[in-house]
Amino acid sequence: GAVVSQHPSRVICKSGTSVKIECRSLDFQATTMFWYRQFPKQSLMLMATSNEGSKATYEQGVEKDKFLINHASLTLSTLTVTSAHPEDSSFYICSANPHHGRQRTNYGYTFGSGTRLTVV
Amino acid sequence: KQEVTQIPAALSVPEGENLVLNCSFTDSAIYNLQWFRQDPGKGLTSLLLIQSSQREQTSGRLNASLDKSSGRSTLYIAASQPGDSATYLCAAAGYQKVTFGTGTKLQVIP
């Protein structure tokens, strides 16, 4: 089945530094990947849609200069949290649909294992 | 704008009981509805996927139903076990976007 690998699973960084999170589709090509954020005891909220070879689409209220997304290949999307602050501490998770854009209804979305970011 | 709500927010049952988790969505124009399980501090595990043209899906002790017209889906868990303890999320997939529910935190007591 479709597998999405996310790395790292857990990261602690100092305030003001930048952190990069990688999301890879292991056995399929993903022209589109999705980045979510989950605050404690809340549901997942879509942050942005990553598009291979073009700019990401950000949801309202998400700072594109703070959360840099790069989707340089069909199997890799990265999310960089720049100048991280304690309020950026959260659980970040990526997702892709192996059949996004074609026969989309046949399969659901596959999620990475998530990254727990703690900014101290 | 799609809104997905799950009731109850938390549920505690003794082992062996059958239970139902509810999910409602406001926009019936969905491609599919997916149920996930999330363990504390972990990612999401897909449990069941129901396409918009389907009424239900079954996997082992799990059965999920979908009624698009009323904007509802249910997840039925038979003979619950302590290992079923987790947060259950439903997600409605529309064009280009998946909207998650608020989750139901389930605790199965041995």
JSON list of N, CA and C in Angstrom, two decimals, chain B residues 22-72:
[
{"chain": "B", "resi": 22, "resn": "ASN", "atom": "N", "xyz": [-20.02, 8.92, 16.34]},
{"chain": "B", "resi": 22, "resn": "ASN", "atom": "CA", "xyz": [-20.76, 9.68, 15.35]},
{"chain": "B", "resi": 22, "resn": "ASN", "atom": "C", "xyz": [-19.94, 10.80, 14.71]},
{"chain": "B", "resi": 23, "resn": "CYS", "atom": "N", "xyz": [-20.19, 11.02, 13.46]},
{"chain": "B", "resi": 23, "resn": "CYS", "atom": "CA", "xyz": [-19.51, 12.07, 12.70]},
{"chain": "B", "resi": 23, "resn": "CYS", "atom": "C", "xyz": [-20.54, 12.74, 11.80]},
{"chain": "B", "resi": 24, "resn": "SER", "atom": "N", "xyz": [-20.60, 14.07, 11.85]},
{"chain": "B", "resi": 24, "resn": "SER", "atom": "CA", "xyz": [-21.53, 14.78, 10.98]},
{"chain": "B", "resi": 24, "resn": "SER", "atom": "C", "xyz": [-20.77, 15.85, 10.20]},
{"chain": "B", "resi": 25, "resn": "PHE", "atom": "N", "xyz": [-21.20, 16.08, 8.97]},
{"chain": "B", "resi": 25, "resn": "PHE", "atom": "CA", "xyz": [-20.55, 17.06, 8.12]},
{"chain": "B", "resi": 25, "resn": "PHE", "atom": "C", "xyz": [-21.60, 17.93, 7.44]},
{"chain": "B", "resi": 26, "resn": "THR", "atom": "N", "xyz": [-21.24, 19.17, 7.18]},
{"chain": "B", "resi": 26, "resn": "THR", "atom": "CA", "xyz": [-22.22, 20.14, 6.70]},
{"chain": "B", "resi": 26, "resn": "THR", "atom": "C", "xyz": [-22.35, 20.16, 5.18]},
{"chain": "B", "resi": 27, "resn": "ASP", "atom": "N", "xyz": [-21.31, 19.82, 4.46]},
{"chain": "B", "resi": 27, "resn": "ASP", "atom": "CA", "xyz": [-21.35, 19.86, 3.00]},
{"chain": "B", "resi": 27, "resn": "ASP", "atom": "C", "xyz": [-21.34, 18.42, 2.47]},
{"chain": "B", "resi": 28, "resn": "SER", "atom": "N", "xyz": [-22.42, 18.03, 1.84]},
{"chain": "B", "resi": 28, "resn": "SER", "atom": "CA", "xyz": [-22.56, 16.64, 1.39]},
{"chain": "B", "resi": 28, "resn": "SER", "atom": "C", "xyz": [-21.78, 16.36, 0.10]},
{"chain": "B", "resi": 29, "resn": "ALA", "atom": "N", "xyz": [-21.19, 17.38, -0.49]},
{"chain": "B", "resi": 29, "resn": "ALA", "atom": "CA", "xyz": [-20.42, 17.20, -1.73]},
{"chain": "B", "resi": 29, "resn": "ALA", "atom": "C", "xyz": [-19.02, 16.69, -1.40]},
{"chain": "B", "resi": 30, "resn": "ILE", "atom": "N", "xyz": [-18.95, 15.44, -0.98]},
{"chain": "B", "resi": 30, "resn": "ILE", "atom": "CA", "xyz": [-17.67, 14.85, -0.62]},
{"chain": "B", "resi": 30, "resn": "ILE", "atom": "C", "xyz": [-17.34, 13.71, -1.56]},
{"chain": "B", "resi": 31, "resn": "TYR", "atom": "N", "xyz": [-16.05, 13.43, -1.69]},
{"chain": "B", "resi": 31, "resn": "TYR", "atom": "CA", "xyz": [-15.62, 12.29, -2.50]},
{"chain": "B", "resi": 31, "resn": "TYR", "atom": "C", "xyz": [-15.62, 11.01, -1.68]},
{"chain": "B", "resi": 32, "resn": "ASN", "atom": "N", "xyz": [-15.18, 11.14, -0.45]},
{"chain": "B", "resi": 32, "resn": "ASN", "atom": "CA", "xyz": [-15.17, 9.99, 0.44]},
{"chain": "B", "resi": 32, "resn": "ASN", "atom": "C", "xyz": [-15.08, 10.45, 1.88]},
{"chain": "B", "resi": 33, "resn": "LEU", "atom": "N", "xyz": [-15.30, 9.53, 2.77]},
{"chain": "B", "resi": 33, "resn": "LEU", "atom": "CA", "xyz": [-15.15, 9.81, 4.19]},
{"chain": "B", "resi": 33, "resn": "LEU", "atom": "C", "xyz": [-14.25, 8.73, 4.78]},
{"chain": "B", "resi": 34, "resn": "GLN", "atom": "N", "xyz": [-13.29, 9.17, 5.58]},
{"chain": "B", "resi": 34, "resn": "GLN", "atom": "CA", "xyz": [-12.30, 8.25, 6.10]},
{"chain": "B", "resi": 34, "resn": "GLN", "atom": "C", "xyz": [-12.30, 8.31, 7.62]},
{"chain": "B", "resi": 35, "resn": "TRP", "atom": "N", "xyz": [-12.16, 7.17, 8.25]},
{"chain": "B", "resi": 35, "resn": "TRP", "atom": "CA", "xyz": [-12.02, 7.10, 9.70]},
{"chain": "B", "resi": 35, "resn": "TRP", "atom": "C", "xyz": [-10.57, 6.73, 10.03]},
{"chain": "B", "resi": 36, "resn": "PHE", "atom": "N", "xyz": [-10.03, 7.47, 11.02]},
{"chain": "B", "resi": 36, "resn": "PHE", "atom": "CA", "xyz": [-8.65, 7.26, 11.44]},
{"chain": "B", "resi": 36, "resn": "PHE", "atom": "C", "xyz": [-8.61, 7.00, 12.94]},
{"chain": "B", "resi": 37, "resn": "ARG", "atom": "N", "xyz": [-7.52, 6.39, 13.32]},
{"chain": "B", "resi": 37, "resn": "ARG", "atom": "CA", "xyz": [-7.22, 6.21, 14.73]},
{"chain": "B", "resi": 37, "resn": "ARG", "atom": "C", "xyz": [-5.92, 6.94, 15.02]},
{"chain": "B", "resi": 38, "resn": "GLN", "atom": "N", "xyz": [-5.86, 7.64, 16.13]},
{"chain": "B", "resi": 38, "resn": "GLN", "atom": "CA", "xyz": [-4.64, 8.33, 16.54]},
{"chain": "B", "resi": 38, "resn": "GLN", "atom": "C", "xyz": [-4.33, 7.98, 17.99]},
{"chain": "B", "resi": 39, "resn": "ASP", "atom": "N", "xyz": [-3.16, 7.37, 18.18]},
{"chain": "B", "resi": 39, "resn": "ASP", "atom": "CA", "xyz": [-2.71, 7.10, 19.54]},
{"chain": "B", "resi": 39, "resn": "ASP", "atom": "C", "xyz": [-1.94, 8.31, 20.06]},
{"chain": "B", "resi": 40, "resn": "PRO", "atom": "N", "xyz": [-1.87, 8.50, 21.37]},
{"chain": "B", "resi": 40, "resn": "PRO", "atom": "CA", "xyz": [-1.23, 9.69, 21.93]},
{"chain": "B", "resi": 40, "resn": "PRO", "atom": "C", "xyz": [0.17, 9.94, 21.38]},
{"chain": "B", "resi": 41, "resn": "GLY", "atom": "N", "xyz": [0.40, 11.13, 20.87]},
{"chain": "B", "resi": 41, "resn": "GLY", "atom": "CA", "xyz": [1.71, 11.50, 20.36]},
{"chain": "B", "resi": 41, "resn": "GLY", "atom": "C", "xyz": [2.10, 10.83, 19.06]},
{"chain": "B", "resi": 42, "resn": "LYS", "atom": "N", "xyz": [1.16, 10.15, 18.45]},
{"chain": "B", "resi": 42, "resn": "LYS", "atom": "CA", "xyz": [1.46, 9.41, 17.22]},
{"chain": "B", "resi": 42, "resn": "LYS", "atom": "C", "xyz": [0.72, 10.00, 16.02]},
{"chain": "B", "resi": 43, "resn": "GLY", "atom": "N", "xyz": [1.05, 9.44, 14.85]},
{"chain": "B", "resi": 43, "resn": "GLY", "atom": "CA", "xyz": [0.37, 9.85, 13.63]},
{"chain": "B", "resi": 43, "resn": "GLY", "atom": "C", "xyz": [-0.97, 9.18, 13.48]},
{"chain": "B", "resi": 44, "resn": "LEU", "atom": "N", "xyz": [-1.48, 9.21, 12.27]},
{"chain": "B", "resi": 44, "resn": "LEU", "atom": "CA", "xyz": [-2.81, 8.67, 11.99]},
{"chain": "B", "resi": 44, "resn": "LEU", "atom": "C", "xyz": [-2.73, 7.30, 11.33]},
{"chain": "B", "resi": 45, "resn": "THR", "atom": "N", "xyz": [-3.61, 6.43, 11.74]},
{"chain": "B", "resi": 45, "resn": "THR", "atom": "CA", "xyz": [-3.75, 5.12, 11.11]},
{"chain": "B", "resi": 45, "resn": "THR", "atom": "C", "xyz": [-5.12, 5.06, 10.47]},
{"chain": "B", "resi": 46, "resn": "SER", "atom": "N", "xyz": [-5.16, 4.81, 9.17]},
{"chain": "B", "resi": 46, "resn": "SER", "atom": "CA", "xyz": [-6.44, 4.73, 8.47]},
{"chain": "B", "resi": 46, "resn": "SER", "atom": "C", "xyz": [-7.15, 3.44, 8.85]},
{"chain": "B", "resi": 47, "resn": "LEU", "atom": "N", "xyz": [-8.42, 3.57, 9.20]},
{"chain": "B", "resi": 47, "resn": "LEU", "atom": "CA", "xyz": [-9.21, 2.40, 9.59]},
{"chain": "B", "resi": 47, "resn": "LEU", "atom": "C", "xyz": [-10.14, 1.95, 8.46]},
{"chain": "B", "resi": 48, "resn": "LEU", "atom": "N", "xyz": [-10.93, 2.89, 7.98]},
{"chain": "B", "resi": 48, "resn": "LEU", "atom": "CA", "xyz": [-11.90, 2.56, 6.95]},
{"chain": "B", "resi": 48, "resn": "LEU", "atom": "C", "xyz": [-12.09, 3.76, 6.04]},
{"chain": "B", "resi": 49, "resn": "LEU", "atom": "N", "xyz": [-12.33, 3.47, 4.78]},
{"chain": "B", "resi": 49, "resn": "LEU", "atom": "CA", "xyz": [-12.62, 4.50, 3.79]},
{"chain": "B", "resi": 49, "resn": "LEU", "atom": "C", "xyz": [-13.94, 4.17, 3.13]},
{"chain": "B", "resi": 50, "resn": "ILE", "atom": "N", "xyz": [-14.85, 5.11, 3.11]},
{"chain": "B", "resi": 50, "resn": "ILE", "atom": "CA", "xyz": [-16.13, 4.92, 2.44]},
{"chain": "B", "resi": 50, "resn": "ILE", "atom": "C", "xyz": [-16.21, 5.90, 1.28]},
{"chain": "B", "resi": 51, "resn": "GLN", "atom": "N", "xyz": [-16.35, 5.38, 0.10]},
{"chain": "B", "resi": 51, "resn": "GLN", "atom": "CA", "xyz": [-16.51, 6.26, -1.06]},
{"chain": "B", "resi": 51, "resn": "GLN", "atom": "C", "xyz": [-17.90, 6.88, -1.03]},
{"chain": "B", "resi": 52, "resn": "SER", "atom": "N", "xyz": [-18.05, 7.96, -1.73]},
{"chain": "B", "resi": 52, "resn": "SER", "atom": "CA", "xyz": [-19.32, 8.70, -1.70]},
{"chain": "B", "resi": 52, "resn": "SER", "atom": "C", "xyz": [-20.48, 7.87, -2.22]},
{"chain": "B", "resi": 53, "resn": "SER", "atom": "N", "xyz": [-20.19, 6.89, -3.06]},
{"chain": "B", "resi": 53, "resn": "SER", "atom": "CA", "xyz": [-21.26, 6.07, -3.64]},
{"chain": "B", "resi": 53, "resn": "SER", "atom": "C", "xyz": [-21.60, 4.86, -2.76]},
{"chain": "B", "resi": 54, "resn": "GLN", "atom": "N", "xyz": [-20.83, 4.67, -1.69]},
{"chain": "B", "resi": 54, "resn": "GLN", "atom": "CA", "xyz": [-21.04, 3.51, -0.83]},
{"chain": "B", "resi": 54, "resn": "GLN", "atom": "C", "xyz": [-21.85, 3.88, 0.41]},
{"chain": "B", "resi": 55, "resn": "ARG", "atom": "N", "xyz": [-22.42, 2.86, 1.04]},
{"chain": "B", "resi": 55, "resn": "ARG", "atom": "CA", "xyz": [-23.20, 3.09, 2.25]},
{"chain": "B", "resi": 55, "resn": "ARG", "atom": "C", "xyz": [-22.44, 2.64, 3.50]},
{"chain": "B", "resi": 56, "resn": "GLU", "atom": "N", "xyz": [-21.58, 1.63, 3.33]},
{"chain": "B", "resi": 56, "resn": "GLU", "atom": "CA", "xyz": [-20.84, 1.16, 4.50]},
{"chain": "B", "resi": 56, "resn": "GLU", "atom": "C", "xyz": [-19.62, 0.36, 4.08]},
{"chain": "B", "resi": 57, "resn": "GLN", "atom": "N", "xyz": [-18.70, 0.23, 5.05]},
{"chain": "B", "resi": 57, "resn": "GLN", "atom": "CA", "xyz": [-17.50, -0.57, 4.87]},
{"chain": "B", "resi": 57, "resn": "GLN", "atom": "C", "xyz": [-17.24, -1.30, 6.18]},
{"chain": "B", "resi": 58, "resn": "THR", "atom": "N", "xyz": [-16.68, -2.49, 6.06]},
{"chain": "B", "resi": 58, "resn": "THR", "atom": "CA", "xyz": [-16.42, -3.30, 7.25]},
{"chain": "B", "resi": 58, "resn": "THR", "atom": "C", "xyz": [-14.98, -3.80, 7.22]},
{"chain": "B", "resi": 59, "resn": "SER", "atom": "N", "xyz": [-14.38, -3.81, 8.41]},
{"chain": "B", "resi": 59, "resn": "SER", "atom": "CA", "xyz": [-13.06, -4.38, 8.56]},
{"chain": "B", "resi": 59, "resn": "SER", "atom": "C", "xyz": [-12.96, -4.97, 9.96]},
{"chain": "B", "resi": 60, "resn": "GLY", "atom": "N", "xyz": [-13.01, -6.30, 10.03]},
{"chain": "B", "resi": 60, "resn": "GLY", "atom": "CA", "xyz": [-12.92, -6.95, 11.34]},
{"chain": "B", "resi": 60, "resn": "GLY", "atom": "C", "xyz": [-14.07, -6.54, 12.24]},
{"chain": "B", "resi": 61, "resn": "ARG", "atom": "N", "xyz": [-13.73, -6.00, 13.40]},
{"chain": "B", "resi": 61, "resn": "ARG", "atom": "CA", "xyz": [-14.76, -5.58, 14.36]},
{"chain": "B", "resi": 61, "resn": "ARG", "atom": "C", "xyz": [-15.29, -4.17, 14.08]},
{"chain": "B", "resi": 62, "resn": "LEU", "atom": "N", "xyz": [-14.82, -3.56, 13.02]},
{"chain": "B", "resi": 62, "resn": "LEU", "atom": "CA", "xyz": [-15.22, -2.20, 12.71]},
{"chain": "B", "resi": 62, "resn": "LEU", "atom": "C", "xyz": [-16.19, -2.17, 11.53]},
{"chain": "B", "resi": 63, "resn": "ASN", "atom": "N", "xyz": [-17.19, -1.32, 11.67]},
{"chain": "B", "resi": 63, "resn": "ASN", "atom": "CA", "xyz": [-18.13, -1.10, 10.58]},
{"chain": "B", "resi": 63, "resn": "ASN", "atom": "C", "xyz": [-18.42, 0.38, 10.50]},
{"chain": "B", "resi": 64, "resn": "ALA", "atom": "N", "xyz": [-18.25, 0.96, 9.33]},
{"chain": "B", "resi": 64, "resn": "ALA", "atom": "CA", "xyz": [-18.53, 2.39, 9.16]},
{"chain": "B", "resi": 64, "resn": "ALA", "atom": "C", "xyz": [-19.64, 2.56, 8.14]},
{"chain": "B", "resi": 65, "resn": "SER", "atom": "N", "xyz": [-20.55, 3.46, 8.43]},
{"chain": "B", "resi": 65, "resn": "SER", "atom": "CA", "xyz": [-21.64, 3.75, 7.52]},
{"chain": "B", "resi": 65, "resn": "SER", "atom": "C", "xyz": [-21.57, 5.20, 7.08]},
{"chain": "B", "resi": 66, "resn": "LEU", "atom": "N", "xyz": [-22.21, 5.47, 5.94]},
{"chain": "B", "resi": 66, "resn": "LEU", "atom": "CA", "xyz": [-22.22, 6.82, 5.40]},
{"chain": "B", "resi": 66, "resn": "LEU", "atom": "C", "xyz": [-23.60, 7.14, 4.84]},
{"chain": "B", "resi": 67, "resn": "ASP", "atom": "N", "xyz": [-24.16, 8.25, 5.27]},
{"chain": "B", "resi": 67, "resn": "ASP", "atom": "CA", "xyz": [-25.41, 8.77, 4.74]},
{"chain": "B", "resi": 67, "resn": "ASP", "atom": "C", "xyz": [-25.15, 10.19, 4.29]},
{"chain": "B", "resi": 68, "resn": "LYS", "atom": "N", "xyz": [-24.84, 10.35, 3.01]},
{"chain": "B", "resi": 68, "resn": "LYS", "atom": "CA", "xyz": [-24.49, 11.67, 2.49]},
{"chain": "B", "resi": 68, "resn": "LYS", "atom": "C", "xyz": [-25.63, 12.66, 2.60]},
{"chain": "B", "resi": 69, "resn": "SER", "atom": "N", "xyz": [-26.85, 12.18, 2.36]},
{"chain": "B", "resi": 69, "resn": "SER", "atom": "CA", "xyz": [-27.99, 13.09, 2.34]},
{"chain": "B", "resi": 69, "resn": "SER", "atom": "C", "xyz": [-28.20, 13.76, 3.68]},
{"chain": "B", "resi": 70, "resn": "SER", "atom": "N", "xyz": [-27.93, 13.03, 4.74]},
{"chain": "B", "resi": 70, "resn": "SER", "atom": "CA", "xyz": [-28.11, 13.61, 6.07]},
{"chain": "B", "resi": 70, "resn": "SER", "atom": "C", "xyz": [-26.80, 14.13, 6.64]},
{"chain": "B", "resi": 71, "resn": "GLY", "atom": "N", "xyz": [-25.72, 13.94, 5.93]},
{"chain": "B", "resi": 71, "resn": "GLY", "atom": "CA", "xyz": [-24.43, 14.42, 6.39]},
{"chain": "B", "resi": 71, "resn": "GLY", "atom": "C", "xyz": [-23.93, 13.70, 7.62]},
{"chain": "B", "resi": 72, "resn": "ARG", "atom": "N", "xyz": [-24.07, 12.37, 7.61]},
{"chain": "B", "resi": 72, "resn": "ARG", "atom": "CA", "xyz": [-23.67, 11.62, 8.80]},
{"chain": "B", "resi": 72, "resn": "ARG", "atom": "C", "xyz": [-22.89, 10.37, 8.45]}
]
